[in-house]
Short mmCIF file of N, CA and C in Angstrom, two decimals:
data_model
loop_
_atom_site.label_atom_id
_atom_site.label_comp_id
_atom_site.label_asym_id
_atom_site.label_seq_id
_atom_site.Cartn_x
_atom_site.Cartn_y
_atom_site.Cartn_z
N LEU A 23 0.82 -1.21 0.00
CA LEU A 23 0.00 0.00 0.00
C LEU A 23 0.85 1.26 0.00
N ARG A 24 2.00 1.11 -0.59
CA ARG A 24 2.89 2.27 -0.71
C ARG A 24 2.20 3.38 -1.49
N GLY A 25 2.45 4.60 -1.08
CA GLY A 25 1.87 5.73 -1.80
C GLY A 25 0.50 6.14 -1.29
N LEU A 26 0.00 5.48 -0.25
CA LEU A 26 -1.31 5.84 0.28
C LEU A 26 -1.19 6.47 1.66
N GLY A 27 -0.18 7.25 1.87
CA GLY A 27 0.03 7.92 3.15
C GLY A 27 -1.00 9.01 3.37
N ARG A 28 -1.04 9.54 4.57
CA ARG A 28 -2.02 10.58 4.92
C ARG A 28 -1.92 11.82 4.05
N GLU A 29 -0.74 12.10 3.53
CA GLU A 29 -0.58 13.30 2.72
C GLU A 29 -1.10 13.13 1.29
N ASP A 30 -1.44 11.94 0.91
CA ASP A 30 -1.88 11.70 -0.46
C ASP A 30 -3.30 12.19 -0.70
N ARG A 31 -3.60 12.47 -1.93
CA ARG A 31 -4.88 13.03 -2.35
C ARG A 31 -6.07 12.13 -1.98
N LEU A 32 -5.91 10.83 -2.07
CA LEU A 32 -7.00 9.91 -1.75
C LEU A 32 -7.54 10.18 -0.35
N TRP A 33 -6.65 10.31 0.63
CA TRP A 33 -7.09 10.51 2.01
C TRP A 33 -7.72 11.89 2.19
N ARG A 34 -7.19 12.89 1.52
CA ARG A 34 -7.78 14.23 1.59
C ARG A 34 -9.17 14.22 0.98
N ASP A 35 -9.30 13.55 -0.16
CA ASP A 35 -10.61 13.47 -0.82
C ASP A 35 -11.63 12.73 0.04
N LEU A 36 -11.22 11.65 0.68
CA LEU A 36 -12.15 10.90 1.52
C LEU A 36 -12.60 11.69 2.74
N ALA A 37 -11.77 12.61 3.20
CA ALA A 37 -12.11 13.44 4.36
C ALA A 37 -12.88 14.69 3.97
N SER A 38 -13.07 14.93 2.71
CA SER A 38 -13.72 16.14 2.23
C SER A 38 -15.18 16.20 2.69
N PRO A 39 -15.63 17.35 3.19
CA PRO A 39 -17.03 17.47 3.63
C PRO A 39 -18.03 17.36 2.48
N ASP A 40 -17.59 17.61 1.25
CA ASP A 40 -18.50 17.52 0.11
C ASP A 40 -18.40 16.17 -0.60
N LEU A 41 -17.84 15.17 0.07
CA LEU A 41 -17.67 13.85 -0.55
C LEU A 41 -18.99 13.26 -1.06
N PRO A 42 -20.08 13.27 -0.27
CA PRO A 42 -21.32 12.69 -0.81
C PRO A 42 -21.78 13.35 -2.11
N GLN A 43 -21.66 14.67 -2.18
CA GLN A 43 -22.07 15.36 -3.41
C GLN A 43 -21.13 15.02 -4.56
N ARG A 44 -19.85 14.90 -4.29
CA ARG A 44 -18.88 14.55 -5.33
C ARG A 44 -19.15 13.15 -5.87
N ILE A 45 -19.52 12.24 -4.99
CA ILE A 45 -19.86 10.88 -5.43
C ILE A 45 -21.11 10.91 -6.29
N ALA A 46 -22.13 11.65 -5.84
CA ALA A 46 -23.37 11.76 -6.62
C ALA A 46 -23.10 12.37 -7.99
N ASP A 47 -22.25 13.39 -8.03
CA ASP A 47 -21.91 14.03 -9.30
C ASP A 47 -21.18 13.09 -10.25
N ALA A 48 -20.48 12.10 -9.71
CA ALA A 48 -19.72 11.16 -10.54
C ALA A 48 -20.59 10.05 -11.12
N GLU A 49 -21.83 9.92 -10.65
CA GLU A 49 -22.73 8.87 -11.15
C GLU A 49 -23.03 9.14 -12.62
N PRO A 50 -22.80 8.16 -13.49
CA PRO A 50 -23.12 8.36 -14.91
C PRO A 50 -24.61 8.65 -15.09
N GLU A 51 -24.92 9.65 -15.88
CA GLU A 51 -26.30 10.10 -16.07
C GLU A 51 -27.22 8.95 -16.51
N GLU A 52 -26.72 8.07 -17.35
CA GLU A 52 -27.57 6.97 -17.84
C GLU A 52 -27.91 5.95 -16.76
N ARG A 53 -27.23 6.00 -15.61
CA ARG A 53 -27.49 5.05 -14.53
C ARG A 53 -28.42 5.62 -13.47
N VAL A 54 -28.76 6.90 -13.57
CA VAL A 54 -29.65 7.52 -12.60
C VAL A 54 -31.09 7.09 -12.92
N ILE A 55 -31.76 6.55 -11.93
CA ILE A 55 -33.14 6.10 -12.10
C ILE A 55 -34.05 7.05 -11.33
N PRO A 56 -34.94 7.75 -12.02
CA PRO A 56 -35.82 8.69 -11.31
C PRO A 56 -36.80 7.94 -10.39
N ALA A 57 -37.04 8.52 -9.24
CA ALA A 57 -37.97 7.91 -8.29
C ALA A 57 -39.36 8.49 -8.52
N ASP A 58 -40.04 8.00 -9.56
CA ASP A 58 -41.39 8.46 -9.84
C ASP A 58 -42.36 7.79 -8.86
N GLU A 59 -43.61 8.17 -8.89
CA GLU A 59 -44.60 7.68 -7.92
C GLU A 59 -44.73 6.15 -7.92
N PRO A 60 -44.88 5.51 -9.08
CA PRO A 60 -44.98 4.04 -9.05
C PRO A 60 -43.72 3.38 -8.47
N ARG A 61 -42.56 3.93 -8.76
CA ARG A 61 -41.31 3.37 -8.22
C ARG A 61 -41.27 3.55 -6.70
N LEU A 62 -41.71 4.70 -6.20
CA LEU A 62 -41.75 4.92 -4.75
C LEU A 62 -42.69 3.93 -4.08
N ASP A 63 -43.82 3.64 -4.72
CA ASP A 63 -44.74 2.65 -4.17
C ASP A 63 -44.09 1.27 -4.12
N ARG A 64 -43.37 0.90 -5.16
CA ARG A 64 -42.69 -0.39 -5.18
C ARG A 64 -41.60 -0.46 -4.12
N ILE A 65 -40.89 0.64 -3.93
CA ILE A 65 -39.85 0.69 -2.90
C ILE A 65 -40.47 0.51 -1.51
N ALA A 66 -41.53 1.26 -1.24
CA ALA A 66 -42.20 1.15 0.06
C ALA A 66 -42.70 -0.27 0.29
N HIS A 67 -43.31 -0.86 -0.73
CA HIS A 67 -43.82 -2.22 -0.59
C HIS A 67 -42.69 -3.23 -0.42
N ALA A 68 -41.60 -3.04 -1.12
CA ALA A 68 -40.46 -3.95 -0.97
C ALA A 68 -39.91 -3.91 0.45
N PHE A 69 -39.78 -2.72 1.01
CA PHE A 69 -39.31 -2.62 2.40
C PHE A 69 -40.31 -3.26 3.36
N ALA A 70 -41.60 -3.09 3.08
CA ALA A 70 -42.61 -3.71 3.93
C ALA A 70 -42.47 -5.24 3.91
N LEU A 71 -42.22 -5.80 2.74
CA LEU A 71 -42.03 -7.24 2.64
C LEU A 71 -40.80 -7.70 3.42
N VAL A 72 -39.73 -6.92 3.36
CA VAL A 72 -38.52 -7.27 4.11
C VAL A 72 -38.80 -7.23 5.61
N VAL A 73 -39.45 -6.17 6.07
CA VAL A 73 -39.76 -6.03 7.50
C VAL A 73 -40.66 -7.18 7.95
N ASP A 74 -41.69 -7.45 7.19
CA ASP A 74 -42.64 -8.50 7.59
C ASP A 74 -42.03 -9.89 7.52
N ALA A 75 -41.05 -10.07 6.66
CA ALA A 75 -40.38 -11.37 6.57
C ALA A 75 -39.43 -11.61 7.74
N LYS A 76 -39.09 -10.55 8.45
CA LYS A 76 -38.15 -10.66 9.57
C LYS A 76 -38.71 -11.54 10.68
N SER A 77 -40.01 -11.54 10.85
CA SER A 77 -40.62 -12.32 11.93
C SER A 77 -41.79 -13.13 11.41
N THR A 78 -41.93 -14.34 11.91
CA THR A 78 -43.04 -15.19 11.50
C THR A 78 -44.38 -14.64 11.96
N PHE A 79 -44.37 -13.77 12.95
CA PHE A 79 -45.61 -13.22 13.50
C PHE A 79 -46.15 -12.04 12.71
N THR A 80 -45.39 -11.53 11.74
CA THR A 80 -45.80 -10.30 11.06
C THR A 80 -46.09 -10.49 9.57
N TYR A 81 -46.40 -11.67 9.15
CA TYR A 81 -46.67 -11.94 7.74
C TYR A 81 -47.76 -11.01 7.22
N HIS A 82 -47.45 -10.17 6.27
CA HIS A 82 -48.36 -9.21 5.62
C HIS A 82 -48.92 -8.14 6.57
N HIS A 83 -48.32 -8.01 7.74
CA HIS A 83 -48.80 -7.01 8.70
C HIS A 83 -48.77 -5.60 8.11
N SER A 84 -47.70 -5.23 7.46
CA SER A 84 -47.57 -3.87 6.93
C SER A 84 -48.61 -3.59 5.85
N ASP A 85 -48.89 -4.58 5.00
CA ASP A 85 -49.95 -4.43 4.00
C ASP A 85 -51.30 -4.20 4.67
N ARG A 86 -51.56 -4.95 5.74
CA ARG A 86 -52.85 -4.80 6.44
C ARG A 86 -52.97 -3.43 7.10
N VAL A 87 -51.88 -2.95 7.69
CA VAL A 87 -51.91 -1.62 8.30
C VAL A 87 -52.15 -0.56 7.21
N ALA A 88 -51.46 -0.68 6.09
CA ALA A 88 -51.63 0.27 5.00
C ALA A 88 -53.06 0.23 4.47
N ASP A 89 -53.60 -0.98 4.28
CA ASP A 89 -54.98 -1.10 3.79
C ASP A 89 -55.98 -0.48 4.76
N ALA A 90 -55.79 -0.73 6.05
CA ALA A 90 -56.70 -0.18 7.06
C ALA A 90 -56.60 1.35 7.09
N ALA A 91 -55.38 1.88 7.00
CA ALA A 91 -55.20 3.34 7.02
C ALA A 91 -55.87 3.98 5.82
N VAL A 92 -55.72 3.37 4.65
CA VAL A 92 -56.36 3.91 3.44
C VAL A 92 -57.88 3.82 3.56
N ALA A 93 -58.40 2.73 4.08
CA ALA A 93 -59.85 2.59 4.25
C ALA A 93 -60.39 3.66 5.19
N ILE A 94 -59.69 3.94 6.26
CA ILE A 94 -60.10 5.00 7.18
C ILE A 94 -60.03 6.35 6.46
N GLY A 95 -58.96 6.55 5.71
CA GLY A 95 -58.82 7.80 4.96
C GLY A 95 -59.94 8.00 3.96
N LYS A 96 -60.33 6.94 3.27
CA LYS A 96 -61.44 7.03 2.32
C LYS A 96 -62.73 7.39 3.03
N THR A 97 -62.99 6.73 4.16
CA THR A 97 -64.20 7.01 4.94
C THR A 97 -64.23 8.46 5.40
N MET A 98 -63.06 9.00 5.70
CA MET A 98 -62.97 10.39 6.14
C MET A 98 -63.01 11.37 4.97
N GLY A 99 -62.99 10.86 3.73
CA GLY A 99 -63.05 11.72 2.56
C GLY A 99 -61.71 12.35 2.19
N LEU A 100 -60.62 11.70 2.58
CA LEU A 100 -59.30 12.24 2.23
C LEU A 100 -59.05 12.11 0.74
N SER A 101 -58.24 13.00 0.22
CA SER A 101 -57.92 13.00 -1.21
C SER A 101 -57.07 11.78 -1.57
N ALA A 102 -56.98 11.52 -2.86
CA ALA A 102 -56.15 10.40 -3.33
C ALA A 102 -54.70 10.58 -2.90
N GLY A 103 -54.19 11.80 -2.94
CA GLY A 103 -52.82 12.07 -2.51
C GLY A 103 -52.62 11.80 -1.02
N GLU A 104 -53.60 12.18 -0.22
CA GLU A 104 -53.52 11.93 1.23
C GLU A 104 -53.60 10.43 1.52
N GLN A 105 -54.41 9.73 0.75
CA GLN A 105 -54.51 8.27 0.92
C GLN A 105 -53.21 7.58 0.52
N LEU A 106 -52.57 8.08 -0.52
CA LEU A 106 -51.29 7.51 -0.95
C LEU A 106 -50.23 7.71 0.13
N ARG A 107 -50.21 8.87 0.72
CA ARG A 107 -49.28 9.15 1.81
C ARG A 107 -49.53 8.20 2.98
N LEU A 108 -50.81 7.98 3.32
CA LEU A 108 -51.16 7.03 4.39
C LEU A 108 -50.72 5.62 4.04
N ARG A 109 -50.90 5.24 2.78
CA ARG A 109 -50.49 3.89 2.35
C ARG A 109 -49.00 3.70 2.55
N ARG A 110 -48.21 4.66 2.09
CA ARG A 110 -46.75 4.55 2.24
C ARG A 110 -46.34 4.55 3.72
N ALA A 111 -46.97 5.41 4.51
CA ALA A 111 -46.66 5.44 5.94
C ALA A 111 -47.02 4.11 6.59
N GLY A 112 -48.16 3.54 6.19
CA GLY A 112 -48.58 2.24 6.72
C GLY A 112 -47.62 1.13 6.32
N LEU A 113 -47.18 1.17 5.09
CA LEU A 113 -46.23 0.14 4.63
C LEU A 113 -44.90 0.23 5.38
N LEU A 114 -44.48 1.44 5.71
CA LEU A 114 -43.15 1.64 6.29
C LEU A 114 -43.16 1.85 7.81
N HIS A 115 -44.32 1.77 8.44
CA HIS A 115 -44.41 2.10 9.87
C HIS A 115 -43.52 1.23 10.76
N ASP A 116 -43.27 0.00 10.38
CA ASP A 116 -42.48 -0.91 11.22
C ASP A 116 -41.04 -1.09 10.74
N ILE A 117 -40.56 -0.23 9.87
CA ILE A 117 -39.20 -0.40 9.35
C ILE A 117 -38.17 -0.39 10.48
N GLY A 118 -38.49 0.26 11.57
CA GLY A 118 -37.60 0.28 12.73
C GLY A 118 -37.42 -1.08 13.39
N LYS A 119 -38.30 -2.02 13.08
CA LYS A 119 -38.15 -3.37 13.62
C LYS A 119 -36.90 -4.07 13.08
N LEU A 120 -36.35 -3.54 12.01
CA LEU A 120 -35.11 -4.12 11.49
C LEU A 120 -33.98 -3.99 12.52
N ALA A 121 -34.13 -3.08 13.47
CA ALA A 121 -33.12 -2.89 14.51
C ALA A 121 -33.36 -3.78 15.73
N VAL A 122 -34.45 -4.52 15.73
CA VAL A 122 -34.77 -5.39 16.87
C VAL A 122 -34.30 -6.81 16.55
N PRO A 123 -33.50 -7.40 17.42
CA PRO A 123 -33.01 -8.76 17.15
C PRO A 123 -34.15 -9.78 17.03
N ASN A 124 -33.98 -10.72 16.12
CA ASN A 124 -34.99 -11.76 15.93
C ASN A 124 -35.20 -12.61 17.18
N ARG A 125 -34.17 -12.79 17.98
CA ARG A 125 -34.34 -13.59 19.20
C ARG A 125 -35.38 -12.97 20.11
N ILE A 126 -35.58 -11.65 19.99
CA ILE A 126 -36.62 -10.96 20.77
C ILE A 126 -37.95 -11.01 20.03
N LEU A 127 -37.94 -10.67 18.74
CA LEU A 127 -39.19 -10.66 17.96
C LEU A 127 -39.87 -12.02 17.93
N ASP A 128 -39.09 -13.08 17.85
CA ASP A 128 -39.65 -14.43 17.72
C ASP A 128 -39.70 -15.20 19.03
N LYS A 129 -39.41 -14.54 20.13
CA LYS A 129 -39.41 -15.22 21.42
C LYS A 129 -40.82 -15.75 21.72
N PRO A 130 -40.94 -17.04 21.97
CA PRO A 130 -42.28 -17.61 22.20
C PRO A 130 -42.82 -17.29 23.59
N ASP A 131 -41.94 -16.90 24.50
CA ASP A 131 -42.37 -16.60 25.87
C ASP A 131 -42.55 -15.09 26.04
N ARG A 132 -43.03 -14.73 27.22
CA ARG A 132 -43.21 -13.33 27.57
C ARG A 132 -41.84 -12.62 27.56
N LEU A 133 -41.82 -11.40 27.06
CA LEU A 133 -40.59 -10.62 27.03
C LEU A 133 -40.28 -10.09 28.43
N ASP A 134 -38.98 -10.08 28.78
CA ASP A 134 -38.61 -9.47 30.05
C ASP A 134 -38.55 -7.95 29.85
N ASP A 135 -38.31 -7.21 30.92
CA ASP A 135 -38.33 -5.75 30.84
C ASP A 135 -37.30 -5.20 29.87
N ALA A 136 -36.10 -5.78 29.86
CA ALA A 136 -35.05 -5.31 28.96
C ALA A 136 -35.43 -5.57 27.50
N GLU A 137 -36.00 -6.73 27.21
CA GLU A 137 -36.41 -7.06 25.85
C GLU A 137 -37.56 -6.15 25.41
N TRP A 138 -38.50 -5.92 26.31
CA TRP A 138 -39.64 -5.06 25.99
C TRP A 138 -39.16 -3.63 25.70
N ALA A 139 -38.16 -3.17 26.44
CA ALA A 139 -37.59 -1.83 26.21
C ALA A 139 -36.99 -1.73 24.81
N ILE A 140 -36.36 -2.80 24.35
CA ILE A 140 -35.80 -2.82 23.00
C ILE A 140 -36.91 -2.76 21.96
N VAL A 141 -37.96 -3.54 22.15
CA VAL A 141 -39.09 -3.53 21.21
C VAL A 141 -39.73 -2.14 21.17
N LYS A 142 -39.84 -1.50 22.31
CA LYS A 142 -40.49 -0.19 22.37
C LYS A 142 -39.67 0.90 21.66
N LYS A 143 -38.44 0.62 21.32
CA LYS A 143 -37.61 1.59 20.59
C LYS A 143 -37.86 1.55 19.09
N HIS A 144 -38.53 0.51 18.58
CA HIS A 144 -38.64 0.41 17.13
C HIS A 144 -39.37 1.58 16.47
N PRO A 145 -40.36 2.21 17.10
CA PRO A 145 -40.94 3.40 16.45
C PRO A 145 -39.93 4.54 16.34
N PHE A 146 -39.06 4.69 17.33
CA PHE A 146 -38.00 5.70 17.25
C PHE A 146 -37.10 5.42 16.05
N TYR A 147 -36.73 4.16 15.87
CA TYR A 147 -35.88 3.80 14.73
C TYR A 147 -36.62 4.01 13.41
N THR A 148 -37.92 3.75 13.40
CA THR A 148 -38.72 4.05 12.21
C THR A 148 -38.56 5.52 11.84
N TYR A 149 -38.70 6.39 12.83
CA TYR A 149 -38.54 7.82 12.57
C TYR A 149 -37.14 8.12 12.04
N GLU A 150 -36.12 7.60 12.71
CA GLU A 150 -34.74 7.87 12.32
C GLU A 150 -34.46 7.43 10.88
N ILE A 151 -35.00 6.30 10.49
CA ILE A 151 -34.77 5.79 9.12
C ILE A 151 -35.52 6.63 8.10
N LEU A 152 -36.81 6.85 8.32
CA LEU A 152 -37.63 7.57 7.34
C LEU A 152 -37.22 9.03 7.22
N GLU A 153 -36.79 9.63 8.32
CA GLU A 153 -36.39 11.04 8.32
C GLU A 153 -35.19 11.28 7.40
N ARG A 154 -34.39 10.27 7.18
CA ARG A 154 -33.17 10.42 6.36
C ARG A 154 -33.44 10.29 4.87
N VAL A 155 -34.64 9.87 4.50
CA VAL A 155 -34.99 9.70 3.08
C VAL A 155 -35.96 10.83 2.72
N PRO A 156 -35.50 11.83 1.98
CA PRO A 156 -36.33 13.01 1.76
C PRO A 156 -37.77 12.73 1.34
N VAL A 157 -37.98 11.80 0.46
CA VAL A 157 -39.34 11.56 -0.02
C VAL A 157 -40.22 10.87 1.04
N PHE A 158 -39.62 10.21 2.01
CA PHE A 158 -40.37 9.56 3.08
C PHE A 158 -40.37 10.38 4.37
N SER A 159 -39.53 11.39 4.45
CA SER A 159 -39.43 12.17 5.69
C SER A 159 -40.72 12.93 5.99
N GLU A 160 -41.52 13.21 4.96
CA GLU A 160 -42.76 13.96 5.19
C GLU A 160 -43.75 13.21 6.07
N PHE A 161 -43.63 11.90 6.17
CA PHE A 161 -44.53 11.15 7.06
C PHE A 161 -43.78 10.36 8.13
N ALA A 162 -42.53 10.70 8.37
CA ALA A 162 -41.73 9.99 9.37
C ALA A 162 -42.35 10.07 10.77
N LEU A 163 -42.78 11.27 11.18
CA LEU A 163 -43.40 11.42 12.50
C LEU A 163 -44.69 10.63 12.60
N ASP A 164 -45.51 10.69 11.57
CA ASP A 164 -46.79 9.97 11.60
C ASP A 164 -46.58 8.46 11.65
N ALA A 165 -45.70 7.96 10.82
CA ALA A 165 -45.44 6.51 10.79
C ALA A 165 -44.86 6.02 12.11
N SER A 166 -44.02 6.85 12.73
CA SER A 166 -43.38 6.43 13.98
C SER A 166 -44.33 6.52 15.17
N ALA A 167 -45.50 7.04 14.98
CA ALA A 167 -46.48 7.19 16.07
C ALA A 167 -47.47 6.02 16.13
N HIS A 168 -47.19 4.93 15.43
CA HIS A 168 -48.17 3.87 15.30
C HIS A 168 -48.49 3.12 16.59
N HIS A 169 -47.68 3.26 17.64
CA HIS A 169 -47.99 2.64 18.93
C HIS A 169 -48.42 3.65 19.98
N GLU A 170 -48.65 4.89 19.56
CA GLU A 170 -49.20 5.88 20.48
C GLU A 170 -50.68 5.55 20.71
N ARG A 171 -51.20 6.06 21.81
CA ARG A 171 -52.61 5.82 22.14
C ARG A 171 -53.29 7.15 22.45
N MET A 172 -54.57 7.21 22.21
CA MET A 172 -55.31 8.44 22.43
C MET A 172 -55.22 8.90 23.88
N ASP A 173 -55.06 7.94 24.82
CA ASP A 173 -54.98 8.28 26.24
C ASP A 173 -53.56 8.60 26.70
N GLY A 174 -52.59 8.58 25.79
CA GLY A 174 -51.22 8.91 26.14
C GLY A 174 -50.42 7.76 26.74
N LYS A 175 -50.99 6.56 26.79
CA LYS A 175 -50.30 5.42 27.40
C LYS A 175 -49.57 4.56 26.38
N GLY A 176 -49.41 5.06 25.18
CA GLY A 176 -48.69 4.31 24.15
C GLY A 176 -47.21 4.60 24.20
N TYR A 177 -46.52 4.20 23.17
CA TYR A 177 -45.08 4.45 23.11
C TYR A 177 -44.69 4.79 21.68
N HIS A 178 -43.71 5.46 21.40
CA HIS A 178 -42.48 5.66 22.14
C HIS A 178 -42.42 7.02 22.81
N ARG A 179 -43.31 7.91 22.43
CA ARG A 179 -43.27 9.25 23.02
C ARG A 179 -44.33 9.47 24.08
N GLY A 180 -45.34 8.61 24.16
CA GLY A 180 -46.41 8.78 25.15
C GLY A 180 -47.31 9.97 24.84
N LEU A 181 -47.55 10.22 23.56
CA LEU A 181 -48.39 11.34 23.15
C LEU A 181 -49.87 11.00 23.27
N THR A 182 -50.69 12.02 23.51
CA THR A 182 -52.14 11.83 23.54
C THR A 182 -52.71 12.09 22.15
N GLY A 183 -53.97 11.75 21.99
CA GLY A 183 -54.64 11.98 20.71
C GLY A 183 -54.58 13.43 20.27
N ASN A 184 -54.69 14.35 21.21
CA ASN A 184 -54.64 15.78 20.87
C ASN A 184 -53.27 16.21 20.39
N GLU A 185 -52.24 15.45 20.74
CA GLU A 185 -50.87 15.80 20.35
C GLU A 185 -50.46 15.13 19.03
N LEU A 186 -51.29 14.25 18.54
CA LEU A 186 -50.99 13.51 17.31
C LEU A 186 -51.65 14.18 16.11
N SER A 187 -51.00 14.13 14.97
CA SER A 187 -51.62 14.63 13.73
C SER A 187 -52.76 13.69 13.33
N ARG A 188 -53.55 14.14 12.41
CA ARG A 188 -54.66 13.31 11.91
C ARG A 188 -54.12 11.98 11.38
N ASP A 189 -53.07 12.01 10.56
CA ASP A 189 -52.54 10.80 9.98
C ASP A 189 -51.92 9.88 11.03
N ALA A 190 -51.27 10.46 12.04
CA ALA A 190 -50.71 9.66 13.13
C ALA A 190 -51.83 8.96 13.90
N ARG A 191 -52.94 9.66 14.11
CA ARG A 191 -54.09 9.03 14.81
C ARG A 191 -54.64 7.89 13.97
N ILE A 192 -54.72 8.07 12.68
CA ILE A 192 -55.21 6.99 11.80
C ILE A 192 -54.29 5.78 11.90
N LEU A 193 -52.99 5.99 11.83
CA LEU A 193 -52.04 4.89 11.89
C LEU A 193 -52.01 4.23 13.27
N ALA A 194 -52.21 5.02 14.32
CA ALA A 194 -52.24 4.45 15.67
C ALA A 194 -53.51 3.63 15.86
#
C-alpha cells in the first residue's frame, strides 16, 4: 500500500465534507433512475415485505396496516394524494423493527423488561430511518407514532390523541 500515506490526495478526498455530493456528481447520467410515484410505491412495498419477513408473526402485517389506514382515509373523505401518503406510511411504519433482534421478535415466551424496552424503541428507529430519506421524511413522524394511544399510554413518546396529527391518529 505504498503511496497511500495521509498526505496523499485519496485521504484528503475521503475526508472532504462535500464527498457525498462529489460521489453523486460522478454517477453516470444513464445510470440515474428517477424515483417516480410508481417506483416509490414499489420501494415502500419492498421494504414492507422485508420487515414483515423478519418475523413469522408479522406476515403481511404492513400491507394490512396500509390497507386499514387507506380505508379510514377514504371514509374520512381524504384526497387520493392523502390516501397515498397514508399507504406509504402504513407500509413503512415498522421499518424500525429491522433494529430489533430476531431472538426478541420471535421469542415464544413473555418478554422481560429489557427485551420489551428494546421492542419499544422500534418506532423511534422508524422515525430515524424515514427522516433520512427526503421523499419519506414527510410522514416519518406519523409513521413512527403507530404505537401511540389516544390516552397517552402508548409508546415511544407517550403522546395523547390531541398531540398527534390526523394521519398519526389513523395509523395508531
